[in-house]
Amino acid sequence: MLATDGQSYDCRLRGSFRMKGNKSTNPIAVGDKVKFTLQPSDNTGVITVIEDRKNCIVRRSTKLSKQTHVIAANIDQNFVVVTLGFPRTSTGFIDRILVTSEAYHIPAVLVFNKVDLYNDELWEYHNEIKSMYENIGYKCLEVSAKEKINIDVLRAQVKDKITLFTGHSGVGKSALINSVDPDLKLRVGDVSTWSMKGKHTTTFAEIFPFAEGGYVIDTPGIKEFGMVNFSKEEITHFFPEMREVLHNCRFANCTHEHEPSCAVKKAVEEGIINETRYQNYLNILNGREMELQEWETR
Ligand code: GDP
Ligand code: ZN
């Protein structure tokens, strides 16, 4: 555990905590804020309080199991790393991550990386995509890990926050983390004891501190991130621009696909809701999901 004095201490849980975790296989996860008392005898801590989580990423222990494994908690922001060229991230992919992020109550920021590779055509496409997401309220950043464009902005944004980097393989998550803090790799050895290797689990997340404050959470793959269990009716609630109008649909259980007097369809026709976003919504609704192995985090 990293204490407020800046030191890190080996801590253990009192037995009672283990008993109470009825739905979750692990009572404590990376990102949890705790109180502990220090044992003077061996300078280790005993955790007395685990504070309420503002959010957490979970994985079900097995497909059929009701038990969940908490991968990480108290995440302040999800940096969705996107590249519009080399490779091109589809809006379907972006929207799937955004929906998951909304479902987990983790604010998402779109980080467009590799802008050094843009030609005029890609800039035009970029501006179109960017304004689509900005209109919904998502913050967008244009960066280049290679040419160090806006890395100072990125560094300021991660300061004092717990940040998750998501996006498919090859978009530059590692490169961005390294350019925010070039020494992170070197220091990683020091903090390996922070990882929460639950006794009965095979996966675990690690949390790494940035030199100037803040943390990045490293989880072994994003498969978990795509596994939020939401019902069909809930999906529109995770599209902020649809959430705003859906109370005007005639039917309370409207799927916004073919029902009459649908406020979402009307907003699409009027150009208030972007057609691309609506199509991506329909794809998620009908289970036309992308392959989960495409997902990754850093
Ligand atoms: P990850 O799989 O998301 O962690 O991606 P990596 O950080 O491993 O980067 C994938 C590839 O993209 C590497 O060959 C990087 O050198 C390259 N790359 C990363 N960021 C940039 C960038 O801003 N511009 C360019 N041109 N290449 C980049
Ligand atoms: Zn509707």
Short mmCIF file of C-alpha atoms and ligand atoms in Angstrom, two decimals:
data_model
loop_
_atom_site.label_atom_id
_atom_site.label_comp_id
_atom_site.label_asym_id
_atom_site.label_seq_id
_atom_site.Cartn_x
_atom_site.Cartn_y
_atom_site.Cartn_z
CA MET A 1 0.00 0.00 0.00
CA LEU A 2 1.17 3.48 -0.76
CA ALA A 3 0.61 5.66 2.28
CA THR A 4 0.01 9.40 2.44
CA ASP A 5 3.55 9.76 3.75
CA GLY A 6 4.76 8.64 0.33
CA GLN A 7 6.13 5.36 1.68
CA SER A 8 4.84 2.00 0.63
CA TYR A 9 4.02 -0.67 3.18
CA ASP A 10 3.18 -4.33 2.98
CA CYS A 11 -0.37 -4.70 4.23
CA ARG A 12 -2.72 -7.52 4.94
CA LEU A 13 -6.44 -7.71 5.46
CA ARG A 14 -8.17 -8.66 8.63
CA GLY A 15 -9.95 -11.99 8.21
CA SER A 16 -13.39 -10.42 8.52
CA PHE A 17 -12.93 -8.53 5.23
CA ARG A 18 -12.40 -11.76 3.37
CA MET A 19 -15.65 -13.12 4.74
CA LYS A 20 -17.68 -10.09 3.78
CA GLY A 21 -16.74 -10.16 0.10
CA ASN A 22 -19.71 -12.30 -0.81
CA LYS A 23 -20.19 -11.28 -4.43
CA SER A 24 -16.58 -10.61 -5.22
CA THR A 25 -13.72 -13.05 -5.05
CA ASN A 26 -11.36 -10.31 -3.93
CA PRO A 27 -12.28 -7.75 -1.27
CA ILE A 28 -9.61 -5.31 -2.35
CA ALA A 29 -8.26 -4.23 -5.72
CA VAL A 30 -5.78 -1.88 -7.31
CA GLY A 31 -6.98 1.70 -6.84
CA ASP A 32 -8.77 1.05 -3.57
CA LYS A 33 -8.32 3.63 -0.86
CA VAL A 34 -7.83 2.11 2.56
CA LYS A 35 -6.97 2.93 6.14
CA PHE A 36 -4.48 0.73 7.91
CA THR A 37 -2.72 0.56 11.23
CA LEU A 38 0.98 0.04 11.25
CA GLN A 39 2.40 -2.80 13.32
CA PRO A 40 5.55 -1.42 14.93
CA SER A 41 6.95 -4.93 15.34
CA ASP A 42 7.57 -5.53 11.64
CA ASN A 43 6.47 -2.25 10.02
CA THR A 44 3.64 -3.90 8.12
CA GLY A 45 0.06 -2.69 8.01
CA VAL A 46 -3.29 -4.23 8.85
CA ILE A 47 -6.09 -2.81 6.74
CA THR A 48 -9.00 -1.63 8.86
CA VAL A 49 -11.18 0.26 6.36
CA ILE A 50 -11.73 -0.04 2.63
CA GLU A 51 -13.40 3.15 1.45
CA ASP A 52 -16.44 3.09 -0.84
CA ARG A 53 -15.48 2.89 -4.51
CA LYS A 54 -16.65 5.50 -6.97
CA ASN A 55 -16.34 2.89 -9.72
CA CYS A 56 -14.60 -0.35 -10.53
CA ILE A 57 -13.86 -2.66 -13.43
CA VAL A 58 -14.98 -6.22 -12.86
CA ARG A 59 -14.60 -9.58 -14.49
CA ARG A 60 -16.86 -12.52 -13.87
CA SER A 61 -14.90 -15.42 -12.42
CA THR A 62 -16.33 -17.82 -14.96
CA LYS A 63 -18.94 -17.38 -17.65
CA LEU A 64 -21.77 -18.76 -15.56
CA SER A 65 -20.63 -17.59 -12.19
CA LYS A 66 -22.32 -14.76 -10.33
CA GLN A 67 -19.08 -14.07 -8.57
CA THR A 68 -17.04 -11.18 -9.84
CA HIS A 69 -13.40 -10.34 -9.64
CA VAL A 70 -12.62 -6.67 -9.16
CA ILE A 71 -9.77 -5.72 -11.43
CA ALA A 72 -9.31 -2.08 -10.50
CA ALA A 73 -11.18 0.60 -8.58
CA ASN A 74 -11.55 4.38 -8.38
CA ILE A 75 -10.51 5.10 -11.94
CA ASP A 76 -10.68 8.83 -12.68
CA GLN A 77 -10.53 8.68 -16.45
CA ASN A 78 -10.30 6.40 -19.44
CA PHE A 79 -7.97 7.64 -22.15
CA VAL A 80 -9.35 6.02 -25.27
CA VAL A 81 -6.38 6.01 -27.61
CA VAL A 82 -7.49 6.20 -31.22
CA THR A 83 -5.59 6.32 -34.51
CA LEU A 84 -7.36 7.36 -37.68
CA GLY A 85 -4.56 5.99 -39.82
CA PHE A 86 -2.01 3.20 -39.32
CA PRO A 87 -4.15 1.40 -38.10
CA ARG A 88 -7.58 3.06 -38.41
CA THR A 89 -9.79 2.75 -35.34
CA SER A 90 -13.40 2.40 -36.43
CA THR A 91 -16.11 4.55 -34.84
CA GLY A 92 -17.85 1.27 -33.96
CA PHE A 93 -14.86 0.35 -31.86
CA ILE A 94 -14.67 3.81 -30.27
CA ASP A 95 -18.37 3.75 -29.40
CA ARG A 96 -18.13 0.32 -27.85
CA ILE A 97 -15.38 1.56 -25.52
CA LEU A 98 -17.32 4.75 -24.78
CA VAL A 99 -20.46 2.76 -23.92
CA THR A 100 -18.49 0.49 -21.60
CA SER A 101 -16.85 3.50 -20.01
CA GLU A 102 -20.26 5.12 -19.42
CA ALA A 103 -21.56 1.87 -17.95
CA TYR A 104 -18.65 1.81 -15.53
CA HIS A 105 -19.04 5.53 -14.71
CA ILE A 106 -15.53 6.27 -15.90
CA PRO A 107 -15.23 9.59 -17.79
CA ALA A 108 -13.66 9.01 -21.20
CA VAL A 109 -11.31 11.26 -23.15
CA LEU A 110 -10.54 10.58 -26.81
CA VAL A 111 -6.81 10.73 -27.44
CA PHE A 112 -6.07 10.85 -31.17
CA ASN A 113 -2.49 9.64 -31.50
CA LYS A 114 -0.10 9.64 -34.48
CA VAL A 115 -1.28 12.99 -35.83
CA ASP A 116 2.28 13.34 -37.20
CA LEU A 117 1.22 10.86 -39.89
CA TYR A 118 -1.84 12.82 -41.02
CA ASN A 119 -2.08 14.20 -44.53
CA ASP A 120 -4.74 16.74 -45.56
CA GLU A 121 -7.29 14.01 -46.16
CA LEU A 122 -6.75 12.48 -42.72
CA TRP A 123 -6.95 15.88 -41.06
CA GLU A 124 -10.28 16.44 -42.78
CA TYR A 125 -11.57 13.06 -41.59
CA HIS A 126 -10.15 13.74 -38.14
CA ASN A 127 -11.96 17.07 -37.83
CA GLU A 128 -15.23 15.43 -38.80
CA ILE A 129 -14.86 12.65 -36.21
CA LYS A 130 -13.59 15.03 -33.57
CA SER A 131 -16.52 17.43 -33.93
CA MET A 132 -18.94 14.51 -33.79
CA TYR A 133 -17.58 13.48 -30.39
CA GLU A 134 -17.07 17.01 -29.09
CA ASN A 135 -20.71 17.79 -29.85
CA ILE A 136 -21.73 14.93 -27.58
CA GLY A 137 -19.47 16.31 -24.87
CA TYR A 138 -16.41 14.10 -25.10
CA LYS A 139 -13.10 15.83 -24.69
CA CYS A 140 -10.65 15.23 -27.54
CA LEU A 141 -6.87 15.54 -27.60
CA GLU A 142 -4.57 15.44 -30.63
CA VAL A 143 -1.20 13.99 -29.79
CA SER A 144 1.87 12.34 -31.19
CA ALA A 145 4.05 10.15 -29.03
CA LYS A 146 6.65 10.15 -31.79
CA GLU A 147 6.85 13.89 -32.44
CA LYS A 148 6.00 14.83 -28.83
CA ILE A 149 2.97 16.85 -29.86
CA ASN A 150 0.77 17.87 -26.90
CA ILE A 151 2.54 15.46 -24.56
CA ASP A 152 2.75 18.28 -22.00
CA VAL A 153 -1.05 18.60 -22.20
CA LEU A 154 -1.39 14.86 -21.65
CA ARG A 155 1.02 15.01 -18.71
CA ALA A 156 -1.01 17.78 -17.10
CA GLN A 157 -4.21 15.76 -17.59
CA VAL A 158 -2.92 12.63 -15.85
CA LYS A 159 -1.43 14.52 -12.91
CA ASP A 160 -2.98 13.41 -9.62
CA LYS A 161 -5.48 11.15 -11.39
CA ILE A 162 -5.84 7.40 -11.85
CA THR A 163 -5.88 6.85 -15.60
CA LEU A 164 -6.67 3.84 -17.72
CA PHE A 165 -5.36 3.74 -21.30
CA THR A 166 -7.55 1.72 -23.65
CA GLY A 167 -7.55 1.15 -27.38
CA HIS A 168 -6.60 -1.63 -29.72
CA SER A 169 -3.13 -2.97 -30.21
CA GLY A 170 -0.73 -0.70 -32.07
CA VAL A 171 -2.39 2.66 -31.39
CA GLY A 172 0.52 3.74 -29.21
CA LYS A 173 -0.62 3.28 -25.61
CA SER A 174 2.83 2.22 -24.43
CA ALA A 175 4.52 4.94 -26.47
CA LEU A 176 2.24 7.60 -24.94
CA ILE A 177 2.76 6.39 -21.38
CA ASN A 178 6.49 6.35 -21.97
CA SER A 179 6.51 9.84 -23.42
CA VAL A 180 4.49 11.18 -20.49
CA ASP A 181 7.06 9.67 -18.14
CA PRO A 182 10.20 8.29 -19.80
CA ASP A 183 11.51 6.89 -16.51
CA LEU A 184 8.40 4.91 -15.64
CA LYS A 185 9.81 1.66 -16.99
CA LEU A 186 12.92 2.03 -14.88
CA ARG A 187 10.91 2.56 -11.72
CA VAL A 188 8.46 -0.24 -12.34
CA GLY A 189 10.66 -2.71 -10.46
CA ASP A 190 10.24 -0.67 -7.27
CA VAL A 191 6.50 -0.83 -7.24
CA SER A 192 5.91 -4.43 -8.22
CA THR A 193 4.96 -5.19 -4.64
CA TRP A 194 1.89 -3.01 -5.09
CA SER A 195 0.21 -5.42 -7.41
CA MET A 196 -2.70 -7.20 -5.85
CA LYS A 197 -2.05 -10.81 -6.61
CA GLY A 198 -5.17 -12.26 -5.06
CA LYS A 199 -4.56 -15.72 -3.72
CA HIS A 200 -7.21 -17.37 -5.84
CA THR A 201 -6.86 -15.34 -8.99
CA THR A 202 -4.69 -15.61 -12.01
CA THR A 203 -5.14 -12.10 -13.35
CA PHE A 204 -4.23 -8.93 -11.57
CA ALA A 205 -3.78 -5.31 -12.36
CA GLU A 206 -0.88 -3.12 -11.50
CA ILE A 207 -0.77 0.56 -10.77
CA PHE A 208 2.25 2.69 -11.66
CA PRO A 209 2.99 6.19 -10.44
CA PHE A 210 3.89 8.98 -12.84
CA ALA A 211 6.87 11.02 -11.68
CA GLU A 212 4.83 14.23 -11.54
CA GLY A 213 1.85 12.69 -9.78
CA GLY A 214 -1.00 10.45 -10.82
CA TYR A 215 -1.12 6.79 -11.73
CA VAL A 216 -1.64 4.58 -14.72
CA ILE A 217 -3.40 1.28 -14.29
CA ASP A 218 -2.06 -1.63 -16.25
CA THR A 219 -4.42 -4.55 -16.60
CA PRO A 220 -3.72 -7.77 -18.44
CA GLY A 221 -5.95 -7.20 -21.44
CA ILE A 222 -9.19 -5.39 -21.96
CA LYS A 223 -11.37 -8.43 -22.47
CA GLU A 224 -12.81 -7.61 -19.06
CA PHE A 225 -13.54 -4.08 -20.14
CA GLY A 226 -15.88 -5.32 -22.82
CA MET A 227 -17.77 -7.62 -20.50
CA VAL A 228 -20.13 -5.25 -18.77
CA ASN A 229 -23.45 -6.92 -18.36
CA PHE A 230 -26.08 -4.45 -19.45
CA SER A 231 -29.54 -5.07 -20.73
CA LYS A 232 -30.74 -3.95 -24.16
CA GLU A 233 -32.88 -1.20 -22.63
CA GLU A 234 -29.87 0.23 -20.87
CA ILE A 235 -27.68 0.71 -23.93
CA THR A 236 -29.12 4.07 -25.01
CA HIS A 237 -28.48 5.39 -21.53
CA PHE A 238 -24.80 5.00 -22.31
CA PHE A 239 -25.10 7.21 -25.40
CA PRO A 240 -25.24 10.66 -23.73
CA GLU A 241 -26.97 12.34 -26.69
CA MET A 242 -29.67 9.63 -26.74
CA ARG A 243 -30.07 9.71 -22.99
CA GLU A 244 -31.13 13.34 -23.40
CA VAL A 245 -34.13 12.63 -25.63
CA LEU A 246 -35.29 9.08 -24.91
CA HIS A 247 -37.82 10.15 -22.28
CA ASN A 248 -39.84 11.56 -25.19
CA CYS A 249 -40.29 8.16 -26.86
CA ARG A 250 -43.91 6.96 -26.81
CA PHE A 251 -42.97 3.58 -25.32
CA ALA A 252 -41.01 3.36 -22.11
CA ASN A 253 -39.28 0.19 -23.32
CA CYS A 254 -38.56 1.64 -26.79
CA THR A 255 -35.50 0.06 -28.44
CA HIS A 256 -35.39 3.03 -30.89
CA GLU A 257 -35.16 0.61 -33.77
CA HIS A 258 -38.63 0.38 -35.32
CA GLU A 259 -41.16 1.68 -32.79
CA PRO A 260 -43.48 4.55 -33.79
CA SER A 261 -43.07 7.98 -32.18
CA CYS A 262 -39.48 7.34 -31.25
CA ALA A 263 -37.66 10.47 -30.07
CA VAL A 264 -34.24 9.00 -30.82
CA LYS A 265 -35.12 8.18 -34.45
CA LYS A 266 -36.66 11.63 -34.81
CA ALA A 267 -33.46 13.24 -33.51
CA VAL A 268 -31.44 11.20 -36.01
CA GLU A 269 -33.71 12.33 -38.86
CA GLU A 270 -33.36 15.94 -37.75
CA GLY A 271 -29.59 15.61 -37.65
CA ILE A 272 -29.45 16.24 -33.89
CA ILE A 273 -28.08 12.76 -33.31
CA ASN A 274 -25.33 11.63 -35.64
CA GLU A 275 -26.32 8.84 -38.04
CA THR A 276 -23.01 7.02 -37.46
CA ARG A 277 -23.56 6.94 -33.72
CA TYR A 278 -27.08 5.65 -34.27
CA GLN A 279 -25.83 2.86 -36.56
CA ASN A 280 -23.21 1.91 -33.99
CA TYR A 281 -25.95 1.84 -31.36
CA LEU A 282 -27.99 -0.56 -33.52
CA ASN A 283 -24.93 -2.78 -33.96
CA ILE A 284 -24.43 -3.02 -30.21
CA LEU A 285 -28.17 -3.53 -29.65
CA ASN A 286 -28.24 -6.42 -32.07
CA GLY A 287 -25.10 -8.00 -30.73
CA ARG A 288 -22.98 -7.23 -33.75
CA GLU A 289 -19.95 -6.70 -31.61
CA MET A 290 -16.37 -6.58 -32.57
CA GLU A 291 -14.07 -9.37 -31.59
CA LEU A 292 -13.17 -8.98 -27.96
CA GLN A 293 -9.56 -9.92 -28.50
CA GLU A 294 -9.15 -6.65 -30.35
CA TRP A 295 -9.42 -4.92 -27.02
CA GLU A 296 -6.47 -3.96 -24.94
CA THR A 297 -5.35 -1.67 -22.21
CA ARG A 298 -2.06 -0.41 -21.03
P1 GDP B 1 0.24 -0.18 -28.10
O1 GDP B 1 0.06 -1.57 -28.65
O2 GDP B 1 -1.05 0.56 -28.10
O3 GDP B 1 0.90 -0.12 -26.77
O4 GDP B 1 1.16 0.59 -29.15
P2 GDP B 1 2.74 0.89 -29.09
O5 GDP B 1 3.04 1.95 -28.08
O6 GDP B 1 3.46 -0.39 -28.96
O7 GDP B 1 2.97 1.52 -30.54
C1 GDP B 1 2.69 0.79 -31.72
C2 GDP B 1 3.53 1.32 -32.86
O8 GDP B 1 3.11 2.65 -33.20
C3 GDP B 1 5.00 1.40 -32.53
O9 GDP B 1 5.74 0.99 -33.67
C4 GDP B 1 5.23 2.86 -32.24
O10 GDP B 1 6.55 3.27 -32.52
C5 GDP B 1 4.24 3.53 -33.16
N1 GDP B 1 3.78 4.83 -32.65
C6 GDP B 1 3.32 5.09 -31.42
N2 GDP B 1 2.99 6.41 -31.30
C7 GDP B 1 3.25 6.98 -32.49
C8 GDP B 1 3.11 8.31 -33.02
O11 GDP B 1 2.68 9.24 -32.35
N3 GDP B 1 3.47 8.48 -34.33
C9 GDP B 1 3.95 7.49 -35.10
N4 GDP B 1 4.27 7.76 -36.35
N5 GDP B 1 4.10 6.23 -34.64
C10 GDP B 1 3.77 5.98 -33.36
ZN ZN B 2 -37.25 5.39 -29.01
#
